[in-house]
Amino acid sequence: MNNQVYIFDTTLRDGEQSPGVSLNLNEKLQIARQLARLGVDIIEAGFPITSPGDFAAVQAVAKEVRGVTVAGLARANFKDIDRAWEALKDAEQARIHTFIATSDIHLKYKLRKDREQVIEAAVAAVKHAKKYTSDVEFSAEDASRSDQNYLCRIFGEVIKAGATVINIPDTVGYTTPEEYAKFIRYIIENTPGMDKITVSVHCHDDLGLAVANSLAAVGAGARQVEGAINGIGERAGNAALEEVIMGLHTRKDHYGLITGINTQEIYRTSRLVSSLTGMPVQPNKSVVGKNAFAHESGIHQDGVLKERTTYEIMNPEQVGIIANNLVLGKHSGRHAFKDRLAELGYSLNEEELNLAFSRFKVLADKKKEIADQDLQAIVEDEIKHIPDTYVLEYLHISTGTSVVPTATLGLRCGEELKEEAACGDGPVDAIYKTVDKITGLSCVLVNYALNAITGGKDALGDVTVKLRCGENEKIYTGRGISTDILEASAKAYVNAVNKLIYDMK
Ligand SMILES: [Zn+2]
């Protein structure tokens, strides 16, 4: 049996379905490029028929990202499949991922079809997809609540029709590791042709078991795991891929399996996804949380200092967290700056490098020691992938305990400097009202979060905002970084507004 587990990333499809998350085309491309660097085997870039935006994103990833299979989702009908193929056709390797529900509860209430009709639709869909590409994945939605003998029949038929990957998802996050392993084993043993295809699993985390269920399924013979970075996705999310990967990697003695992942890219991928989706990673999150490698107890610290493996089963370098934290300061030159960024994996063009370096110099005046996290924040903040319609030129705030908070702001829009002032309930509110006055947009602030990037009084403040505009249901995420949290707040808001304007064009 094959000892490689294929990693199928659905951050851009299922992950993007997380409530409150909406990525634009450039953000999706940025994530896709990083996923390719991470070494995932398949990127599910979207569900092309659902919207022109999804279509465009799948098409852009298919055209641009190399060294990875690009998948597009399609229901089991010709229209969906044709549309998926249109988006995928320029991919180096394209996969059509088609699905239909198989549980009685879905058949009765959602599809209003009987079991035979569902088999017919599935077979026809796979045959149709097969005309376009040899790589066709079939998913039985809500498989874990479907009759296992019925699944064996439908899988047998779609394999005959040409499916090369069979996905057995736990769509509703209901199963348990023991039950799921038994279930997968039964299906593998009782479906004709199963030895010739790849068995896949796709687990949701409603009971906190998505990763455990995925690994149990791998133990039972599954060789593809679907999931999302940081475990984002519908409801409680998908299996967190970084956990699945490090589980297989760290317990190779137990599973005896490998992946094609470059684990040192894990941390950066996690940060990028968190920053672009505006979904923070909890500090105690496995593998990528801020505290995942922090030892607090004296006994543990003592042990780790004497011998790391006393309390560490993985080390931070393995997932790309760089131990050498204090690197640059005021006197560091452009060359050292560029080298350090290269070590962190950023390759910037000349213009981007100039921008980031001048930003670094400003920061170095305020902050003595500049950590890698600061550098990452500068680069992520400075290198915008959409045109900035508005740029914050200056900001003046008057606030205190016995005055009405008032903001005066200048935003540059092309050649023009637009200035306004407004009062608010607090200084941040005053800033946002002023920005709205200038842009003429009336935005609703859906979420505001402030984090310190490193410790210390001179730490950079990292503000993420989510906003919505008028009738538009779509949410835009903006991020701003500065040692001054009001400036960071203003920048985050302006960033989200720029994305909104870009999207409306
Ligand atoms: Zn899902």
Coordinates of C-alpha atoms and ligand atoms in Angstrom, one line a residue:
M1 CA 0.0 0.0 0.0
N2 CA 1.1 3.5 -0.8
N3 CA 2.8 5.1 2.2
Q4 CA 2.3 8.7 1.2
V5 CA -0.7 10.7 2.5
Y6 CA -1.8 13.4 0.0
I7 CA -2.7 16.7 1.5
F8 CA -5.8 18.4 -0.1
D9 CA -6.1 22.0 1.0
T10 CA -9.6 23.6 0.9
T11 CA -8.7 26.8 2.7
L12 CA -9.8 28.7 -0.3
R13 CA -13.1 26.9 -0.7
D14 CA -14.5 25.4 2.5
G15 CA -12.2 27.7 4.6
E16 CA -13.5 30.7 2.8
Q17 CA -17.0 29.7 3.8
S18 CA -16.2 30.6 7.4
P19 CA -18.7 33.1 8.7
G20 CA -17.3 36.6 8.3
V21 CA -14.5 35.6 5.9
S22 CA -14.3 37.0 2.4
L23 CA -11.1 37.0 0.3
N24 CA -10.5 38.9 -2.8
L25 CA -8.8 37.5 -5.9
N26 CA -5.3 38.8 -5.0
E27 CA -5.6 37.4 -1.4
K28 CA -6.6 34.1 -2.7
L29 CA -3.7 34.0 -5.1
Q30 CA -1.3 35.0 -2.3
I31 CA -2.6 32.1 -0.2
A32 CA -2.4 29.7 -3.1
R33 CA 1.2 30.6 -3.9
Q34 CA 2.1 30.0 -0.2
L35 CA 0.2 26.7 -0.2
A36 CA 2.3 25.6 -3.2
R37 CA 5.5 26.5 -1.2
L38 CA 4.2 24.5 1.7
G39 CA 3.9 21.6 -0.6
V40 CA 0.3 20.6 -0.5
D41 CA -0.7 18.2 -3.2
I42 CA -4.0 19.6 -4.2
I43 CA -5.4 23.1 -3.8
E44 CA -9.2 23.3 -4.0
A45 CA -9.4 26.9 -5.2
G46 CA -13.2 27.4 -5.2
F47 CA -16.7 26.4 -6.4
P48 CA -16.8 28.0 -9.8
I49 CA -20.5 28.0 -10.5
T50 CA -21.4 29.8 -7.3
S51 CA -20.3 33.3 -8.3
P52 CA -18.2 35.1 -10.8
G53 CA -15.7 35.9 -8.0
D54 CA -15.2 32.2 -7.3
F55 CA -14.9 31.4 -10.9
A56 CA -12.2 34.1 -11.4
A57 CA -10.3 32.9 -8.4
V58 CA -10.2 29.3 -9.5
Q59 CA -9.2 30.4 -13.0
A60 CA -6.4 32.7 -11.7
V61 CA -5.0 29.9 -9.4
A62 CA -5.2 27.4 -12.3
K63 CA -3.3 29.7 -14.6
E64 CA -0.7 30.9 -12.2
V65 CA 0.2 28.4 -9.6
R66 CA 2.5 25.6 -10.6
G67 CA 3.7 22.3 -9.1
V68 CA 0.3 21.4 -7.6
T69 CA -3.0 20.0 -8.7
V70 CA -5.8 22.6 -8.7
A71 CA -9.3 21.4 -8.0
G72 CA -12.7 23.0 -8.5
L73 CA -15.9 21.9 -6.9
A74 CA -19.0 21.0 -8.8
R75 CA -22.3 19.5 -7.9
A76 CA -23.2 16.3 -9.8
N77 CA -24.7 18.0 -12.8
F78 CA -23.3 18.9 -16.2
K79 CA -23.7 22.7 -15.9
D80 CA -21.6 22.8 -12.7
I81 CA -19.0 20.5 -14.2
D82 CA -18.7 22.5 -17.5
R83 CA -18.2 25.7 -15.5
A84 CA -15.6 24.1 -13.2
W85 CA -13.7 22.9 -16.2
E86 CA -13.8 26.3 -17.9
A87 CA -12.1 27.7 -14.8
L88 CA -9.6 24.9 -14.4
K89 CA -8.6 24.2 -18.0
D90 CA -5.2 26.1 -17.8
A91 CA -4.0 24.3 -14.7
E92 CA -0.8 22.3 -14.9
Q93 CA -2.9 19.5 -13.4
A94 CA -6.6 19.9 -13.0
R95 CA -9.0 17.9 -10.9
I96 CA -12.8 18.1 -11.0
H97 CA -14.3 17.4 -7.6
T98 CA -18.0 16.5 -8.0
F99 CA -20.3 15.6 -5.1
I100 CA -23.8 14.5 -4.2
A101 CA -25.4 13.7 -0.9
T102 CA -25.9 10.1 0.0
S103 CA -27.6 10.0 3.4
D104 CA -31.3 9.2 3.6
I105 CA -31.9 12.5 5.4
H106 CA -30.3 14.5 2.6
L107 CA -32.0 12.4 -0.1
K108 CA -35.4 12.8 1.4
Y109 CA -35.4 16.5 2.5
K110 CA -32.8 18.2 0.3
L111 CA -32.5 16.3 -3.0
R112 CA -35.9 14.6 -3.1
K113 CA -34.4 11.7 -5.0
D114 CA -34.3 8.0 -4.3
R115 CA -31.1 6.0 -4.0
E116 CA -31.1 4.8 -7.5
Q117 CA -31.6 8.3 -8.9
V118 CA -28.6 9.5 -6.9
I119 CA -26.4 6.7 -8.3
E120 CA -27.5 7.6 -11.8
A121 CA -26.6 11.3 -11.3
A122 CA -23.3 10.5 -9.7
V123 CA -22.2 8.1 -12.5
A124 CA -23.3 10.5 -15.2
A125 CA -21.4 13.4 -13.5
V126 CA -18.2 11.4 -13.2
K127 CA -18.4 10.2 -16.8
H128 CA -19.0 13.8 -17.9
A129 CA -16.1 15.2 -15.8
K130 CA -13.9 12.4 -17.2
K131 CA -14.3 13.8 -20.7
Y132 CA -12.3 16.8 -19.5
T133 CA -9.7 15.4 -17.2
S134 CA -8.4 12.1 -16.0
D135 CA -8.3 13.3 -12.4
V136 CA -11.9 13.1 -11.0
E137 CA -12.8 13.1 -7.4
F138 CA -16.2 12.0 -6.2
S139 CA -17.6 13.0 -2.8
A140 CA -20.5 11.4 -1.0
E141 CA -21.8 14.3 1.0
D142 CA -22.8 13.4 4.5
A143 CA -21.2 10.0 4.0
S144 CA -20.7 9.4 7.7
R145 CA -24.5 9.3 8.2
S146 CA -25.1 7.3 5.1
D147 CA -25.8 3.5 4.9
Q148 CA -22.5 1.9 4.4
N149 CA -23.7 -0.8 2.0
Y150 CA -25.3 1.9 -0.2
L151 CA -22.0 3.8 -0.2
C152 CA -20.2 0.6 -1.3
R153 CA -22.6 0.4 -4.2
I154 CA -22.4 4.0 -5.3
F155 CA -18.6 4.1 -4.9
G156 CA -18.3 0.9 -7.0
E157 CA -20.3 2.5 -9.8
V158 CA -18.4 5.8 -9.8
I159 CA -15.1 4.0 -9.8
K160 CA -16.3 2.0 -12.9
A161 CA -17.3 5.4 -14.4
G162 CA -13.7 6.6 -13.9
A163 CA -13.4 8.3 -10.5
T164 CA -9.8 8.3 -9.3
V165 CA -10.4 9.7 -5.8
I166 CA -13.3 8.7 -3.5
N167 CA -14.0 11.1 -0.7
I168 CA -15.9 9.8 2.4
P169 CA -16.6 13.0 4.4
D170 CA -17.9 13.6 7.8
T171 CA -19.8 16.6 6.6
V172 CA -21.6 17.4 9.8
G173 CA -18.7 16.6 12.3
Y174 CA -20.7 13.7 13.9
T175 CA -18.5 10.7 13.8
T176 CA -15.9 9.4 16.4
P177 CA -12.4 8.1 15.6
E178 CA -13.2 4.4 16.4
E179 CA -16.4 4.5 14.5
Y180 CA -15.0 6.3 11.5
A181 CA -12.0 4.0 11.2
K182 CA -14.3 1.0 11.2
F183 CA -16.6 2.6 8.7
I184 CA -13.7 3.5 6.3
R185 CA -12.2 0.0 6.6
Y186 CA -15.6 -1.6 5.9
I187 CA -16.0 0.5 2.8
I188 CA -12.5 -0.2 1.5
E189 CA -13.0 -3.9 2.0
N190 CA -16.5 -4.1 0.4
T191 CA -16.2 -1.8 -2.6
P192 CA -15.1 -3.3 -5.9
G193 CA -12.1 -1.4 -7.4
M194 CA -11.2 0.5 -4.2
D195 CA -7.6 -0.7 -4.3
K196 CA -7.1 1.2 -7.6
I197 CA -8.1 4.6 -6.4
T198 CA -7.2 7.0 -3.5
V199 CA -9.5 7.1 -0.5
S200 CA -10.0 10.6 0.9
V201 CA -11.5 12.0 4.1
H202 CA -12.9 15.4 4.9
C203 CA -13.8 16.0 8.5
H204 CA -15.5 18.9 10.3
D205 CA -14.8 19.9 13.8
D206 CA -18.3 20.3 15.4
L207 CA -17.3 18.0 18.3
G208 CA -13.6 18.9 18.2
L209 CA -12.7 15.6 16.5
A210 CA -11.9 16.6 13.0
V211 CA -8.1 16.0 13.2
A212 CA -8.5 12.8 15.4
N213 CA -11.1 11.4 12.9
S214 CA -8.9 12.2 9.9
L215 CA -5.9 10.4 11.5
A216 CA -8.0 7.5 12.5
A217 CA -9.2 7.2 8.9
V218 CA -5.6 7.3 7.7
G219 CA -4.9 4.4 10.0
A220 CA -7.7 2.6 8.3
G221 CA -6.3 3.1 4.8
A222 CA -7.3 6.6 3.7
R223 CA -4.5 8.3 1.7
Q224 CA -5.8 11.8 1.2
V225 CA -6.8 14.2 3.9
E226 CA -8.8 17.3 3.2
G227 CA -8.7 20.3 5.5
A228 CA -7.9 23.9 5.9
I229 CA -5.0 25.9 7.4
N230 CA -5.8 26.9 11.0
G231 CA -8.9 24.7 10.8
I232 CA -11.1 27.4 9.4
G233 CA -14.3 26.5 7.5
E234 CA -18.0 26.1 7.8
R235 CA -19.4 26.3 11.3
A236 CA -16.7 24.9 13.7
G237 CA -14.3 24.5 10.8
N238 CA -12.4 21.8 9.0
A239 CA -9.6 19.5 10.1
A240 CA -6.6 21.8 10.8
L241 CA -4.1 20.7 8.2
E242 CA -1.0 21.8 10.2
E243 CA -2.2 19.4 13.0
V244 CA -2.8 16.5 10.6
I245 CA 0.6 17.1 9.0
M246 CA 2.5 17.4 12.3
G247 CA 0.6 14.4 13.7
L248 CA 1.8 12.2 10.8
H249 CA 5.3 13.7 10.9
T250 CA 5.9 13.6 14.7
R251 CA 4.3 10.1 15.1
K252 CA 5.9 8.5 12.0
D253 CA 6.9 5.7 14.3
H254 CA 3.2 5.0 14.8
Y255 CA 1.7 5.7 11.4
G256 CA 4.7 4.8 9.2
L257 CA 3.5 7.4 6.6
I258 CA 5.0 10.4 4.9
T259 CA 3.6 13.6 3.3
G260 CA 5.2 15.9 0.7
I261 CA 5.0 18.8 3.0
N262 CA 7.8 21.2 3.8
T263 CA 6.9 21.6 7.4
Q264 CA 9.1 24.7 7.8
E265 CA 6.5 26.6 5.8
I266 CA 3.7 25.8 8.2
Y267 CA 4.0 28.8 10.5
R268 CA 4.2 31.3 7.7
T269 CA 1.2 29.8 5.9
S270 CA -0.8 30.0 9.2
R271 CA 0.1 33.6 9.7
L272 CA -0.7 34.6 6.1
V273 CA -4.1 32.9 6.3
S274 CA -4.9 34.4 9.7
S275 CA -3.9 37.9 8.5
L276 CA -5.8 37.8 5.2
T277 CA -8.9 36.2 6.6
G278 CA -8.9 38.3 9.8
M279 CA -9.4 35.1 11.8
P280 CA -7.0 35.2 14.7
V281 CA -5.2 32.0 15.9
Q282 CA -5.9 31.3 19.6
P283 CA -2.7 31.4 21.7
N284 CA -3.0 27.8 22.9
K285 CA -3.7 26.4 19.4
S286 CA -1.7 23.2 18.6
V287 CA 1.4 23.6 16.3
V288 CA 0.9 27.3 15.4
G289 CA -0.4 29.1 18.5
K290 CA 1.7 31.7 20.2
N291 CA 2.1 29.5 23.3
A292 CA 2.5 26.2 21.4
F293 CA 6.2 26.1 22.3
A294 CA 6.2 28.2 25.4
H295 CA 7.2 26.5 28.7
E296 CA 5.9 28.3 31.7
S297 CA 6.3 26.0 34.6
G298 CA 9.7 26.2 36.3
I299 CA 10.1 22.4 36.3
H300 CA 9.4 22.3 32.6
Q301 CA 11.7 25.2 31.8
D302 CA 14.5 23.5 33.8
G303 CA 13.9 20.3 31.9
V304 CA 14.0 21.9 28.5
L305 CA 17.2 23.8 29.3
K306 CA 18.9 20.6 30.3
E307 CA 17.4 18.5 27.4
R308 CA 14.8 19.8 25.0
T309 CA 13.1 16.5 24.5
T310 CA 12.1 16.2 28.1
Y311 CA 9.0 18.3 27.4
E312 CA 9.2 19.0 23.7
I313 CA 7.8 16.6 21.1
M314 CA 8.4 19.0 18.2
N315 CA 10.6 21.9 18.0
P316 CA 9.6 25.4 16.8
E317 CA 12.1 25.4 13.9
Q318 CA 10.4 22.3 12.4
V319 CA 7.3 24.4 11.7
G320 CA 9.3 27.5 10.7
I321 CA 9.2 29.5 13.9
I322 CA 12.7 31.0 14.0
A323 CA 14.3 30.9 17.4
N324 CA 16.8 33.7 16.7
N325 CA 14.3 36.4 17.5
L326 CA 16.3 39.6 18.0
V327 CA 17.8 40.4 14.7
L328 CA 17.8 43.9 13.5
G329 CA 18.0 47.4 14.9
K330 CA 18.5 51.0 14.1
H331 CA 22.0 50.5 12.6
S332 CA 21.1 47.6 10.4
G333 CA 21.5 48.3 6.7
R334 CA 19.5 47.6 3.7
H335 CA 21.5 44.6 2.9
A336 CA 21.0 42.9 6.3
F337 CA 17.3 43.8 6.0
K338 CA 17.0 42.2 2.6
D339 CA 18.9 39.1 3.7
R340 CA 16.7 38.6 6.7
L341 CA 13.6 39.0 4.7
A342 CA 14.9 36.4 2.3
E343 CA 15.5 34.0 5.2
L344 CA 12.0 34.6 6.3
G345 CA 10.9 33.6 2.8
Y346 CA 9.9 36.9 1.3
S347 CA 11.2 37.8 -2.1
L348 CA 10.3 41.4 -2.8
N349 CA 10.8 43.4 -6.0
E350 CA 12.9 46.6 -5.8
E351 CA 9.9 48.9 -5.2
E352 CA 8.5 46.8 -2.5
L353 CA 11.8 46.5 -0.8
N354 CA 12.2 50.2 -0.8
L355 CA 8.8 50.7 0.8
A356 CA 9.4 48.0 3.4
F357 CA 12.9 49.3 4.2
S358 CA 11.8 52.9 4.8
R359 CA 9.0 51.6 7.0
F360 CA 11.6 49.5 8.9
K361 CA 13.8 52.6 9.4
V362 CA 10.9 54.6 10.9
L363 CA 10.1 51.7 13.2
A364 CA 13.7 51.3 14.2
D365 CA 13.7 54.8 15.5
K366 CA 10.9 54.0 17.9
K367 CA 11.7 50.4 18.8
K368 CA 15.1 49.3 19.8
E369 CA 15.0 45.7 18.9
I370 CA 13.1 44.5 15.8
A371 CA 12.0 40.9 15.9
D372 CA 11.1 38.7 13.0
Q373 CA 7.4 39.0 13.8
D374 CA 7.8 42.8 13.4
L375 CA 9.5 42.3 10.0
Q376 CA 6.7 40.0 8.9
A377 CA 4.1 42.5 10.0
I378 CA 5.8 45.3 8.1
V379 CA 6.0 43.3 4.9
E380 CA 2.5 42.1 5.2
D381 CA 1.2 45.5 5.9
E382 CA 3.3 47.4 3.3
I383 CA 3.0 45.1 0.4
K384 CA -0.6 45.5 -0.7
H385 CA -1.8 43.6 -3.6
I386 CA -4.6 46.1 -4.5
P387 CA -4.2 49.7 -5.5
D388 CA -4.6 52.1 -2.6
T389 CA -7.3 54.5 -3.6
Y390 CA -6.8 56.3 -0.3
V391 CA -3.6 56.7 1.7
L392 CA -3.5 58.0 5.3
E393 CA -1.5 61.2 5.1
Y394 CA -1.8 62.5 8.6
L395 CA -3.9 62.1 11.7
H396 CA -4.7 64.3 14.6
I397 CA -6.7 63.2 17.6
S398 CA -8.0 65.1 20.6
T399 CA -9.3 62.8 23.3
G400 CA -9.4 62.4 27.0
T401 CA -11.8 61.8 29.9
S402 CA -13.6 65.1 29.8
V403 CA -13.6 66.1 26.1
V404 CA -15.5 64.9 23.1
P405 CA -13.1 62.8 21.1
T406 CA -12.4 64.5 17.8
A407 CA -10.4 63.4 14.8
T408 CA -8.9 65.4 12.0
L409 CA -7.6 63.4 9.1
G410 CA -6.0 63.9 5.8
L411 CA -6.3 61.2 3.2
R412 CA -4.4 61.3 -0.1
C413 CA -6.5 60.3 -3.1
G414 CA -4.2 60.5 -6.2
E415 CA -2.9 64.0 -6.4
E416 CA -5.5 65.4 -4.0
L417 CA -5.4 65.7 -0.3
K418 CA -8.8 65.4 1.3
E419 CA -9.3 66.7 4.8
E420 CA -12.1 66.4 7.3
A421 CA -12.9 66.3 11.0
A422 CA -15.6 64.5 13.0
C423 CA -16.5 63.7 16.6
G424 CA -17.2 60.2 17.9
D425 CA -18.0 58.1 21.0
G426 CA -14.3 57.4 21.3
P427 CA -11.1 58.2 19.3
V428 CA -11.5 55.2 17.0
D429 CA -15.1 56.0 16.3
A430 CA -14.1 59.6 15.6
I431 CA -11.5 58.4 13.1
Y432 CA -13.9 56.1 11.3
K433 CA -16.6 58.7 11.0
T434 CA -14.0 61.1 9.5
V435 CA -12.9 58.5 7.0
D436 CA -16.5 57.9 6.0
K437 CA -17.0 61.7 5.5
I438 CA -14.1 61.8 3.2
T439 CA -14.9 58.7 1.2
G440 CA -18.7 59.3 1.1
L441 CA -19.3 55.7 2.1
S442 CA -21.3 54.7 5.1
C443 CA -19.6 51.6 6.5
V444 CA -20.7 49.4 9.4
L445 CA -17.9 48.2 11.6
V446 CA -18.5 44.5 12.1
N447 CA -15.4 43.7 14.1
Y448 CA -12.4 45.4 15.6
A449 CA -9.4 43.6 17.1
L450 CA -6.2 44.9 18.5
N451 CA -3.1 42.7 19.1
A452 CA 0.4 43.4 20.2
I453 CA 2.9 41.8 17.8
T454 CA 5.6 41.3 20.3
G455 CA 5.9 41.9 24.0
G456 CA 7.2 45.2 25.5
K457 CA 5.9 48.7 25.8
D458 CA 7.2 49.7 22.4
A459 CA 5.5 46.7 20.6
L460 CA 3.8 47.2 17.3
G461 CA 0.0 47.4 17.5
D462 CA -1.7 45.2 14.9
V463 CA -5.3 46.2 14.2
T464 CA -7.7 44.1 12.1
V465 CA -11.1 45.4 11.2
K466 CA -14.0 43.9 9.3
L467 CA -16.6 46.2 7.8
R468 CA -19.7 46.1 5.6
C469 CA -21.0 48.8 3.4
G470 CA -24.7 49.7 2.9
E471 CA -26.8 47.0 1.3
N472 CA -23.7 45.0 0.4
E473 CA -23.6 41.8 2.6
K474 CA -19.9 41.2 1.8
I475 CA -17.4 41.7 4.5
Y476 CA -14.1 43.4 3.9
T477 CA -11.1 42.9 6.2
G478 CA -8.4 45.5 6.7
R479 CA -5.2 45.5 8.7
G480 CA -3.0 48.2 10.0
I481 CA 0.3 48.1 11.8
S482 CA 1.9 50.9 13.8
T483 CA 3.5 51.6 17.2
D484 CA 0.6 54.0 17.6
I485 CA -2.6 52.1 18.0
L486 CA -4.8 54.9 16.7
E487 CA -2.7 55.2 13.6
A488 CA -2.9 51.4 13.2
S489 CA -6.7 51.7 13.7
A490 CA -7.0 54.3 11.0
K491 CA -4.8 52.3 8.6
A492 CA -6.8 49.2 9.1
Y493 CA -10.0 51.0 8.3
V494 CA -8.6 52.7 5.2
N495 CA -7.2 49.3 4.0
A496 CA -10.6 47.7 4.3
V497 CA -12.2 50.7 2.5
N498 CA -9.6 50.4 -0.3
K499 CA -10.5 46.7 -0.8
L500 CA -14.2 47.6 -0.9
I501 CA -13.6 50.3 -3.5
Y502 CA -11.4 47.9 -5.6
D503 CA -14.2 45.2 -5.4
M504 CA -16.9 47.6 -6.5
K505 CA -15.0 48.7 -9.6
Ligands
ZN1 ZN -16.7 20.7 4.3

